[in-house]
XYZ file of C-alpha atoms in Angstrom:
702
model
C 3.424 26.957 3.899
C 2.432 25.147 0.792
C 0.493 21.953 1.062
C 0.137 19.283 -1.552
C -2.602 16.857 -2.346
C -2.452 13.394 -0.891
C -4.456 11.837 -3.681
C -2.797 8.775 -5.222
C -3.629 9.997 -8.698
C -0.751 11.118 -10.894
C -2.972 13.561 -12.729
C -3.483 16.104 -9.971
C -0.825 15.654 -7.316
C 1.197 18.819 -7.127
C 1.685 21.439 -4.492
C -0.270 24.642 -4.677
C 1.180 27.305 -6.928
C 3.608 29.534 -5.069
C 2.201 33.003 -4.497
C 4.294 35.911 -3.283
C 3.317 37.891 -0.219
C 3.364 41.331 -1.870
C 0.034 43.165 -1.773
C -1.865 43.899 -4.929
C -0.617 47.178 -6.353
C -2.176 47.305 -9.804
C -5.148 49.698 -10.213
C -8.619 48.465 -9.448
C -11.339 48.147 -12.014
C -12.904 51.488 -12.853
C -16.303 49.842 -12.792
C -16.454 49.724 -8.991
C -14.268 52.679 -7.971
C -17.301 54.334 -6.392
C -17.685 51.342 -4.085
C -14.202 51.349 -2.604
C -15.631 52.400 0.733
C -17.803 49.290 0.989
C -16.393 47.147 3.805
C -17.378 43.502 3.875
C -15.834 43.084 7.305
C -18.670 45.022 8.943
C -21.350 42.475 8.171
C -23.019 41.053 11.232
C -21.948 37.547 10.272
C -19.556 36.146 7.660
C -20.961 35.757 4.164
C -19.827 33.802 1.139
C -19.572 35.260 -2.326
C -19.709 32.857 -5.194
C -18.753 33.915 -8.720
C -19.753 31.543 -11.477
C -20.612 31.888 -15.175
C -23.768 33.148 -16.912
C -24.198 33.672 -20.620
C -25.737 37.160 -20.468
C -24.287 40.496 -21.451
C -23.832 43.226 -18.910
C -26.558 45.857 -19.327
C -26.843 49.241 -17.630
C -27.626 49.107 -13.952
C -30.887 50.764 -13.040
C -33.877 50.474 -10.824
C -35.215 47.592 -12.961
C -32.090 45.511 -12.634
C -33.937 42.496 -11.291
C -36.608 42.554 -13.942
C -34.095 42.775 -16.781
C -31.962 40.048 -15.185
C -28.987 42.346 -15.079
C -25.990 40.163 -14.332
C -24.346 42.687 -12.030
C -27.551 43.599 -10.254
C -28.443 39.941 -9.740
C -24.948 39.244 -8.486
C -25.065 41.930 -5.820
C -28.638 41.133 -4.864
C -27.980 37.436 -4.461
C -24.753 38.032 -2.564
C -26.801 40.174 -0.213
C -29.234 37.381 0.484
C -26.548 34.718 0.629
C -27.865 32.788 -2.406
C -25.048 31.188 -4.445
C -24.787 32.430 -8.011
C -24.389 29.919 -10.815
C -23.424 30.442 -14.420
C -22.481 34.131 -14.569
C -20.304 34.952 -17.560
C -18.621 38.353 -17.576
C -18.628 39.477 -21.213
C -16.499 42.549 -21.497
C -18.275 45.223 -23.602
C -17.454 48.808 -24.463
C -17.332 51.520 -21.842
C -20.450 53.162 -23.323
C -22.535 50.226 -22.162
C -21.899 51.007 -18.519
C -23.483 53.598 -16.313
C -21.991 54.770 -13.077
C -23.655 52.610 -10.408
C -25.406 54.196 -7.477
C -23.572 53.169 -4.288
C -26.749 53.592 -2.241
C -28.793 51.226 -4.368
C -30.497 48.545 -2.320
C -28.916 45.703 -4.251
C -25.416 46.847 -3.225
C -26.092 47.360 0.481
C -25.454 44.258 2.664
C -28.104 43.122 5.109
C -27.727 44.896 8.407
C -25.540 47.563 6.888
C -26.194 51.305 6.668
C -25.527 53.872 3.995
C -23.456 55.953 6.357
C -20.710 53.351 6.196
C -20.106 53.987 2.538
C -18.594 57.388 3.247
C -16.466 56.295 6.177
C -14.335 53.554 4.668
C -10.881 53.657 3.151
C -10.603 53.761 -0.649
C -7.486 51.626 -0.745
C -8.882 48.824 1.438
C -11.469 47.907 -1.186
C -9.437 48.525 -4.304
C -7.442 45.351 -3.853
C -10.628 43.348 -3.309
C -12.232 44.909 -6.404
C -9.240 43.938 -8.472
C -9.216 40.407 -7.058
C -12.907 39.990 -7.746
C -13.192 41.445 -11.246
C -9.752 40.982 -12.805
C -10.031 38.192 -15.340
C -8.018 37.480 -18.509
C -11.241 37.418 -20.521
C -11.701 41.144 -19.872
C -10.028 43.177 -22.517
C -9.441 46.291 -20.440
C -5.786 46.931 -19.550
C -6.876 47.748 -16.027
C -8.107 44.207 -15.497
C -5.907 42.191 -17.811
C -3.428 40.796 -15.303
C -3.661 38.743 -12.148
C -1.244 38.537 -9.297
C 0.742 35.275 -9.007
C -1.413 32.454 -7.749
C -4.720 34.196 -8.501
C -7.156 32.779 -10.989
C -10.897 32.971 -11.342
C -11.059 29.471 -12.728
C -9.225 26.258 -12.027
C -9.382 22.800 -13.469
C -12.213 22.270 -15.904
C -14.223 25.059 -17.507
C -16.677 26.807 -15.180
C -19.410 25.841 -17.635
C -18.902 22.312 -16.332
C -18.589 23.263 -12.670
C -20.237 20.989 -10.138
C -23.345 22.305 -8.444
C -21.778 23.000 -5.076
C -24.280 23.964 -2.429
C -23.417 26.531 0.257
C -22.845 23.897 2.962
C -20.096 22.309 0.832
C -18.377 25.570 -0.001
C -14.785 26.081 1.187
C -15.718 28.332 4.117
C -17.757 25.762 6.104
C -15.369 22.981 5.172
C -12.422 24.961 6.392
C -14.143 25.856 9.636
C -14.994 22.222 10.305
C -11.436 20.969 9.885
C -8.125 21.728 11.512
C -7.106 25.194 10.273
C -3.985 25.633 8.204
C -1.924 28.505 9.652
C -0.527 29.348 6.232
C -4.014 30.133 4.949
C -4.912 32.786 7.460
C -1.845 33.892 9.381
C 0.103 35.182 6.388
C -1.840 37.477 4.018
C -1.170 36.594 0.390
C -2.519 37.643 -2.957
C -5.425 35.311 -2.331
C -6.433 36.941 0.943
C -6.707 40.686 1.373
C -7.487 42.240 4.765
C -10.417 44.640 4.889
C -10.637 46.845 7.972
C -12.941 49.511 9.306
C -11.106 52.789 9.616
C -13.687 55.011 11.291
C -16.715 53.454 12.929
C -14.743 50.756 14.785
C -11.153 50.129 15.810
C -9.080 48.517 13.079
C -10.135 44.902 12.778
C -7.069 42.700 12.524
C -8.939 39.410 12.614
C -11.217 39.640 9.556
C -9.680 38.607 6.260
C -11.409 38.144 2.927
C -10.385 34.663 1.831
C -10.631 33.402 -1.729
C -10.686 29.796 -2.907
C -11.500 28.194 -6.260
C -13.181 24.778 -6.248
C -14.257 23.070 -9.464
C -14.299 26.312 -11.450
C -16.296 28.265 -8.847
C -14.645 31.060 -6.874
C -15.688 31.603 -3.250
C -15.060 34.673 -1.109
C -15.662 34.502 2.622
C -14.663 36.316 5.769
C -12.075 34.663 7.991
C -12.420 35.733 11.634
C -9.267 34.042 12.891
C -6.782 36.105 14.911
C -4.289 38.234 13.051
C -0.727 36.946 12.690
C 2.086 38.079 14.908
C 4.295 40.686 13.287
C 7.299 39.113 11.597
C 5.855 35.598 11.415
C 7.274 33.716 8.431
C 6.353 30.261 7.128
C 8.316 28.202 4.591
C 6.837 28.149 1.104
C 7.624 24.476 0.497
C 7.709 21.273 2.533
C 10.356 21.204 5.266
C 10.747 18.286 7.665
C 10.721 19.189 11.365
C 12.753 17.314 13.969
C 11.307 14.680 16.263
C 8.869 15.984 18.843
C 10.610 16.324 22.210
C 8.044 14.278 24.147
C 8.777 11.379 21.782
C 12.532 11.934 21.528
C 13.020 11.676 25.282
C 11.030 8.462 25.652
C 13.131 6.579 23.091
C 16.733 5.425 23.451
C 19.124 7.735 21.670
C 20.446 6.495 18.351
C 23.894 7.216 16.969
C 22.417 9.226 14.085
C 19.000 10.844 13.544
C 16.563 8.677 11.644
C 14.415 10.086 8.854
C 12.398 6.879 8.556
C 10.191 4.842 10.846
C 11.751 2.558 13.434
C 13.092 -0.737 12.129
C 11.075 -2.711 14.670
C 7.776 -1.179 13.543
C 8.730 -1.509 9.890
C 9.593 -5.181 10.280
C 6.344 -5.855 12.123
C 4.306 -4.237 9.360
C 6.207 -6.104 6.654
C 5.575 -9.412 8.415
C 1.869 -8.636 8.613
C 1.797 -7.828 4.907
C 3.593 -11.052 4.054
C 1.152 -13.133 6.074
C -1.824 -11.319 4.582
C -0.616 -11.948 1.021
C 0.511 -15.573 1.613
C -0.906 -18.246 -0.697
C -0.442 -21.970 -1.209
C 0.221 -24.098 -4.222
C -3.013 -25.918 -4.862
C -1.172 -28.869 -6.411
C 0.812 -29.460 -3.211
C -2.178 -29.134 -0.857
C -5.154 -30.667 -2.675
C -7.151 -30.982 0.558
C -7.715 -27.221 0.613
C -10.487 -26.233 -1.802
C -10.014 -23.311 -4.169
C -13.261 -21.679 -3.103
C -15.599 -21.943 -0.138
C -18.895 -20.108 -0.468
C -17.852 -16.520 -1.367
C -14.270 -16.966 -0.121
C -11.238 -17.875 -2.199
C -7.425 -18.116 -1.870
C -7.578 -20.227 1.298
C -4.341 -20.452 3.285
C -4.027 -22.723 6.371
C -3.125 -20.833 9.532
C -2.692 -24.036 11.545
C -1.323 -27.474 10.625
C -4.098 -29.355 8.897
C -5.404 -32.390 10.852
C -4.708 -35.772 9.192
C -7.580 -37.162 7.139
C -7.993 -40.224 9.367
C -7.947 -38.339 12.641
C -10.531 -39.658 15.092
C -9.896 -37.776 18.339
C -11.593 -34.434 18.773
C -10.268 -31.196 20.188
C -10.585 -30.583 23.888
C -11.997 -27.086 23.349
C -15.027 -27.506 21.131
C -15.467 -31.267 21.035
C -15.050 -31.300 17.245
C -12.102 -31.392 14.878
C -11.365 -27.831 13.770
C -9.075 -26.112 11.277
C -8.330 -22.470 10.547
C -7.736 -20.686 7.223
C -7.068 -17.225 5.896
C -9.326 -16.431 2.925
C -10.342 -13.468 0.791
C -13.983 -12.560 0.408
C -14.896 -11.994 -3.233
C -17.592 -9.492 -2.226
C -15.285 -6.906 -0.650
C -11.771 -8.318 -1.397
C -10.863 -8.236 2.303
C -9.024 -11.023 4.163
C -10.906 -12.989 6.825
C -10.197 -15.862 9.169
C -12.346 -18.963 8.619
C -12.781 -21.386 11.526
C -14.077 -24.690 10.172
C -15.924 -27.201 12.354
C -15.435 -30.614 10.728
C -18.390 -32.954 10.315
C -20.987 -30.685 11.898
C -24.464 -30.466 10.399
C -26.608 -27.547 11.460
C -30.153 -28.823 11.943
C -31.789 -25.770 13.498
C -31.336 -22.138 12.535
C -32.728 -20.703 15.779
C -29.162 -20.253 16.976
C -28.681 -17.555 14.323
C -30.359 -15.172 16.742
C -27.246 -15.399 18.911
C -25.007 -15.078 15.846
C -26.723 -11.823 14.921
C -26.102 -10.539 18.441
C -22.403 -11.393 18.150
C -22.152 -9.551 14.829
C -23.187 -6.331 16.527
C -20.334 -6.396 19.039
C -17.395 -4.194 18.069
C -14.576 -4.038 20.603
C -10.851 -3.505 20.419
C -10.164 -6.680 22.414
C -12.601 -8.999 20.608
C -12.173 -10.626 17.204
C -15.419 -9.671 15.485
C -17.637 -12.421 14.101
C -18.846 -11.588 10.581
C -20.938 -14.551 9.437
C -21.660 -18.256 9.922
C -22.495 -20.614 7.065
C -22.530 -24.306 6.188
C -20.679 -25.834 3.266
C -19.754 -29.112 1.578
C -16.725 -27.679 -0.218
C -14.380 -29.758 1.997
C -16.060 -33.017 1.023
C -18.276 -33.267 4.117
C -20.740 -31.226 6.073
C -18.890 -28.392 7.754
C -19.815 -25.312 9.725
C -17.657 -22.241 9.051
C -17.294 -19.139 11.230
C -15.863 -16.057 9.481
C -13.925 -13.603 11.691
C -11.806 -10.543 11.115
C -8.248 -11.480 10.190
C -5.444 -10.064 12.347
C -2.155 -10.865 10.667
C 0.784 -11.804 12.857
C -1.310 -12.800 15.855
C -0.296 -15.689 18.071
C -2.133 -17.380 20.882
C -1.349 -16.783 24.528
C -0.558 -20.473 24.746
C 2.272 -20.240 22.221
C 3.556 -16.925 23.632
C 3.728 -17.748 27.336
C 3.036 -21.444 27.930
C 5.103 -23.171 25.291
C 8.179 -23.707 27.456
C 8.310 -27.198 29.018
C 11.005 -26.105 31.463
C 8.570 -23.710 33.156
C 6.245 -26.563 34.108
C 9.186 -28.643 35.303
C 10.407 -25.832 37.513
C 6.919 -25.306 38.911
C 6.375 -28.963 39.753
C 9.818 -29.673 41.211
C 10.151 -26.641 43.460
C 10.386 -27.416 47.177
C 7.844 -25.160 48.803
C 8.671 -23.568 52.120
C 12.470 -23.852 51.572
C 13.379 -20.289 50.628
C 15.045 -17.402 52.345
C 12.679 -14.487 51.867
C 10.837 -13.512 48.669
C 12.642 -14.602 45.528
C 13.032 -11.963 42.809
C 10.613 -12.507 39.998
C 13.274 -12.296 37.327
C 15.191 -15.099 39.048
C 12.069 -17.222 39.258
C 11.359 -16.765 35.546
C 7.948 -15.198 36.142
C 6.174 -12.511 34.146
C 6.340 -8.868 35.257
C 3.315 -7.821 37.248
C 2.752 -4.794 34.986
C 2.301 -7.135 32.005
C -0.213 -9.273 33.916
C -2.237 -6.192 34.856
C -2.174 -5.054 31.225
C -3.709 -8.384 30.243
C -6.274 -8.163 33.047
C -7.441 -4.708 31.941
C -7.960 -5.855 28.349
C -9.631 -9.168 29.172
C -11.969 -7.606 31.732
C -12.870 -4.884 29.225
C -13.797 -7.533 26.648
C -15.876 -9.465 29.199
C -17.659 -6.315 30.318
C -18.748 -5.560 26.735
C -19.871 -9.147 26.119
C -21.818 -9.417 29.356
C -23.432 -6.014 28.837
C -24.735 -7.269 25.479
C -26.420 -10.200 27.272
C -23.970 -12.817 25.963
C -21.237 -14.983 27.446
C -17.692 -15.415 26.171
C -17.234 -19.140 26.938
C -13.781 -19.191 25.240
C -11.654 -17.537 27.947
C -8.768 -19.920 27.369
C -5.067 -19.364 26.523
C -5.559 -21.215 23.238
C -8.313 -18.787 22.194
C -6.701 -15.495 23.212
C -4.701 -13.822 20.442
C -1.719 -11.554 21.090
C -0.639 -9.079 18.398
C 2.351 -6.847 18.842
C 3.716 -6.855 22.372
C 0.706 -6.685 24.680
C -2.428 -6.328 22.538
C -4.996 -9.030 23.348
C -8.095 -10.147 21.431
C -10.552 -12.849 22.456
C -11.027 -15.202 19.505
C -13.659 -17.769 18.470
C -16.554 -16.019 20.186
C -19.986 -17.451 19.398
C -18.748 -20.932 18.508
C -20.077 -22.604 21.657
C -23.401 -20.801 21.307
C -23.970 -22.581 17.990
C -22.408 -25.978 18.784
C -24.206 -26.433 22.115
C -27.487 -24.767 21.213
C -30.434 -26.501 22.878
C -33.496 -26.618 20.653
C -35.723 -27.401 23.621
C -35.013 -24.027 25.195
C -37.649 -21.470 24.362
C -35.353 -18.628 25.392
C -31.825 -18.955 23.950
C -30.543 -16.484 26.570
C -31.869 -18.423 29.552
C -28.498 -19.907 30.527
C -26.389 -16.814 29.839
C -26.219 -15.800 33.499
C -24.699 -19.173 34.356
C -22.235 -18.950 31.486
C -21.206 -15.449 32.571
C -20.275 -16.767 36.025
C -18.171 -19.416 34.305
C -16.425 -16.657 32.334
C -15.234 -15.058 35.573
C -13.845 -18.378 36.807
C -12.066 -18.887 33.490
C -10.591 -15.383 33.745
C -9.262 -16.218 37.207
C -7.611 -19.379 35.856
C -5.941 -17.434 33.028
C -4.599 -14.829 35.468
C -3.324 -17.518 37.832
C -1.611 -19.357 34.972
C 0.081 -16.091 33.919
C 1.218 -15.395 37.478
C 2.709 -18.896 37.747
C 3.950 -18.805 34.140
C 2.673 -22.370 33.889
C -0.561 -24.168 33.191
C 0.267 -26.619 35.953
C -0.622 -23.968 38.498
C -4.338 -24.064 37.657
C -4.640 -27.787 38.326
C -6.683 -28.557 41.392
C -3.865 -30.322 43.238
C -1.510 -27.359 42.702
C -3.822 -24.486 43.629
C -2.429 -24.035 47.129
C 1.154 -24.015 45.887
C 0.244 -21.633 43.085
C -1.349 -19.138 45.455
C 1.717 -19.296 47.698
C 3.847 -18.456 44.662
C 1.593 -15.469 43.890
C 1.739 -14.293 47.513
C 5.530 -14.366 47.539
C 6.171 -12.649 44.214
C 3.217 -10.351 43.517
C 1.115 -7.704 45.214
C -1.827 -8.373 47.454
C -4.191 -6.778 44.916
C -3.354 -9.424 42.326
C -3.754 -12.198 44.913
C -7.136 -10.839 46.041
C -8.351 -10.575 42.447
C -7.455 -14.212 41.743
C -9.098 -15.385 44.975
C -12.258 -13.423 44.201
C -12.550 -14.880 40.688
C -11.839 -18.491 41.719
C -13.768 -18.702 44.996
C -17.434 -19.568 45.224
C -19.749 -16.710 46.075
C -23.245 -16.800 47.489
C -24.390 -14.124 45.053
C -24.019 -13.537 41.332
C -20.754 -11.849 40.589
C -20.115 -9.235 37.930
C -17.020 -8.264 36.025
C -17.547 -4.761 37.362
C -16.690 -6.056 40.840
C -13.010 -6.370 39.939
C -12.720 -2.773 38.788
C -11.837 -1.488 42.284
C -9.126 -4.139 42.476
C -7.610 -2.840 39.229
C -7.795 0.694 40.602
C -5.285 3.235 39.378
C -3.496 0.638 37.257
C -6.087 1.406 34.615
C -4.550 4.873 34.249
C -1.130 3.291 33.838
C -2.419 1.275 30.882
C -4.110 4.332 29.411
C -0.889 6.313 29.699
C 1.093 3.506 28.045
C -1.417 3.336 25.176
C -1.227 7.090 24.587
C 2.560 7.070 24.638
C 2.517 4.251 22.133
C 0.179 6.320 19.982
C 2.611 9.261 20.135
C 5.470 7.075 18.945
C 3.455 5.650 16.058
C 2.252 9.117 15.021
C 5.845 10.330 14.997
C 6.829 7.404 12.789
C 3.915 8.235 10.504
C 5.076 11.850 10.278
C 8.416 10.647 8.928
C 6.710 8.810 6.075
C 3.734 11.068 5.350
C 5.384 12.853 2.401
C 6.953 9.793 0.811
C 3.931 8.992 -1.346
C 3.861 12.504 -2.791
C 7.573 12.462 -3.567
C 7.283 9.027 -5.154
C 4.486 10.197 -7.445
C 6.603 13.206 -8.362
C 9.512 10.935 -9.296
C 7.141 8.628 -11.193
C 5.963 11.542 -13.319
C 9.537 12.663 -13.895
C 10.532 9.135 -14.892
C 7.820 8.971 -17.551
C 9.290 12.081 -19.185
C 13.071 11.672 -18.976
C 14.870 9.617 -21.632
C 11.662 8.683 -23.480
C 12.912 7.051 -26.716
C 10.095 8.364 -28.894
C 6.934 10.417 -28.651
C 4.552 11.085 -31.520
C 7.155 9.635 -33.900
C 9.725 12.177 -32.728
C 12.872 10.456 -31.405
C 14.312 13.788 -30.169
C 11.262 14.758 -28.131
C 12.860 14.140 -24.728
C 15.970 16.115 -25.686
C 14.303 19.324 -26.842
C 12.206 22.113 -25.431
C 10.889 21.828 -21.915
C 11.986 18.188 -21.732
C 15.631 19.228 -22.006
C 15.286 21.396 -18.898
C 13.778 18.470 -17.023
C 16.629 16.238 -18.141
C 19.171 18.724 -16.785
C 17.151 18.976 -13.582
C 17.299 15.185 -13.266
C 21.095 15.417 -13.504
C 21.017 18.204 -10.918
C 19.087 15.887 -8.593
C 20.941 12.602 -8.909
C 24.213 13.080 -10.797
C 26.079 15.646 -8.727
C 29.833 15.145 -8.298
C 32.437 16.590 -5.965
C 35.483 18.609 -6.965
C 37.416 15.368 -7.185
C 34.844 13.895 -9.575
C 33.424 11.391 -7.118
C 29.639 10.969 -6.806
C 28.017 13.318 -4.313
C 25.182 11.477 -2.584
C 22.964 13.631 -0.368
C 19.392 12.563 0.357
C 18.494 15.918 1.876
C 19.499 17.652 -1.397
C 17.205 15.368 -3.417
C 14.230 15.801 -1.084
C 14.672 19.562 -0.796
C 14.859 20.050 -4.572
C 11.794 17.878 -5.174
C 9.784 19.812 -2.588
C 10.793 23.118 -4.165
C 9.807 21.816 -7.592
C 6.452 20.620 -6.281
C 5.730 24.020 -4.738
C 7.140 26.051 -7.654
C 9.155 28.468 -5.509
C 10.860 31.444 -7.224
C 14.349 30.316 -6.187
C 16.820 30.178 -9.066
C 19.141 27.287 -9.842
C 21.768 26.766 -12.515
C 21.472 23.719 -14.750
C 24.671 22.676 -16.533
C 24.719 20.509 -19.623
C 26.708 17.295 -19.591
C 29.372 18.732 -21.905
C 29.594 21.784 -19.571
C 29.199 24.159 -22.504
C 25.775 25.464 -21.549
C 24.536 26.905 -18.284
C 20.823 27.644 -17.899
C 19.557 29.702 -14.963
C 15.911 28.931 -14.246
C 13.528 29.105 -11.317
C 11.659 26.218 -9.777
C 8.414 27.837 -10.889
C 9.628 27.642 -14.513
C 10.586 24.009 -14.027
C 7.191 23.233 -12.548
C 5.437 24.824 -15.508
C 7.545 22.749 -17.928
C 6.978 19.660 -15.809
C 3.197 19.975 -15.667
C 2.781 20.910 -19.337
C 4.926 17.989 -20.475
C 3.161 15.463 -18.285
C -0.255 16.702 -19.404
C 0.931 16.231 -22.977
C 1.749 12.604 -22.203
C -1.615 12.108 -20.500
C -3.442 13.579 -23.471
C -1.606 11.226 -25.824
C -2.318 8.245 -23.564
C -6.042 9.100 -23.592
C -6.086 9.445 -27.359
C -6.653 13.190 -27.321
C -3.668 13.971 -29.557
């Protein structure tokens, strides 16, 4: 299978050159015919061979090879010791300059090897490797003049400008440390030739000499992966598989298969992007400054309070406002919570702010910094948090219906015939409540473990993104606003605040179970618990009673873990299934960027009015083939002359072009007088050469 680069650059974004699977059949270099019995697969551990460039002529090989800096002798000696070789240039000289090497010389014997192996190995098993290693176009000998398709001793820039790649960054370790690509080791190609031991050991089917060129340096290394199953065939260009069965069966069946992500997920992502990129007209909202400290492009996330507002918020005791802003230091969006009219007189509270900055949790909105400013025309304290686009508070999601409170307050308790169904009562499903409990308790556990207290466990300060994802917002605000300068230890009251967090969690859970904030009022507690007893499980009732009742000892959030019990696994399973669905949607879109860049390159070539003062440039030479290929892609017609629209045809042809497969296609001119039969590999060569010509002209190199 051929893989392509995922780099966003248009300069180097093509699939790997297609290479046939036929073994190398051309004769090996006569220079190393005596070493055909040398098997690299018998080394005690895999070794890398690195061939670079060195500006020295090849001199006869002798016992003083090291002293005379013989290029060949140094190469073999350094390969033996595993030292990478830099700057070795193979200058082809006459045959008289060479002497027949001694196969038993110490510089040609691998560590741990024995001379007896040299007489026991197959001649043909090494001939292909010798040809792959020493066949280079710069050698004038006919025996080494050609390379098999896809083989090259240099790639990209000249090896004289190759990066100094150390052994730990060579392809072999990098490939072993990443997910293996089956196409690289399960199907032998011209770039990988198996080398087996024919006598001393049973035939080794798992050791393959792999070759890879990185930055002008060629690496050879032994691949010890299992041998492929006989008859295994992989496609040589990108082919889209169907939906994974474990995902297909968990989704409702659609009328037709979808090749794109689900509309619901797409719409959610688009809405998040719109909110992230939203801006305001500064002339219409002059009260919002253009810049606050290092933040700019402020956008109000809540209705701005009137200028003459006197009453303060019930949460923090100060007038607050919230903005989305972009930090000029990293160009990332953040949420700014402004405390109006607050003057910070003591910076000792910054110790707590630094502790909050260290907390990273999936259910907590991370605090990034706190600063004071006069950009709003008065002293203000600003808290900067991570921005989560599309989030809404639990208050607006679940407690914004006035009819729910009316139903709760007007119900006649004790006048019912058995338990009422929850859906008839308009209550939330118990599974959703437990999902919220797991996330909120996880956030509290992390906060309390860090020695802090949440103090904002309130429906107005809990954000919901997506369907059930919760995040506790505005953490650390109370620690700064209510900081007591007389306290020597700022953490002295944290144990008391942590107990208050558990009570607040119980109130949130009770309000969710009643689907009304009226249920947490003191006069309605008995009625609310009766409602929970009738409609929900005893575990949920016991959890609420434990959190709201007074205890003689200090409670911990870990105490409610047994009450959650196996429901934690239910939430874990739901999260993993959600991850499977999102990964499947990602798989549908993973190749779109590559295909778009391919079309962008093609668009810069086709129908170009003029290039280098030549108005016929796009209609001649290789450009004419690309123009006909563009018609083959998009301008097909049926026998009746109607347009033939087939997305699979377009995608398949683009993938074959990107991979350069040897498949032939017929390109017909618009006047139908000319028919050109070409392969995709020819089209790719024309495509790359033409685009590089445009790039060279754009960079002023022409």
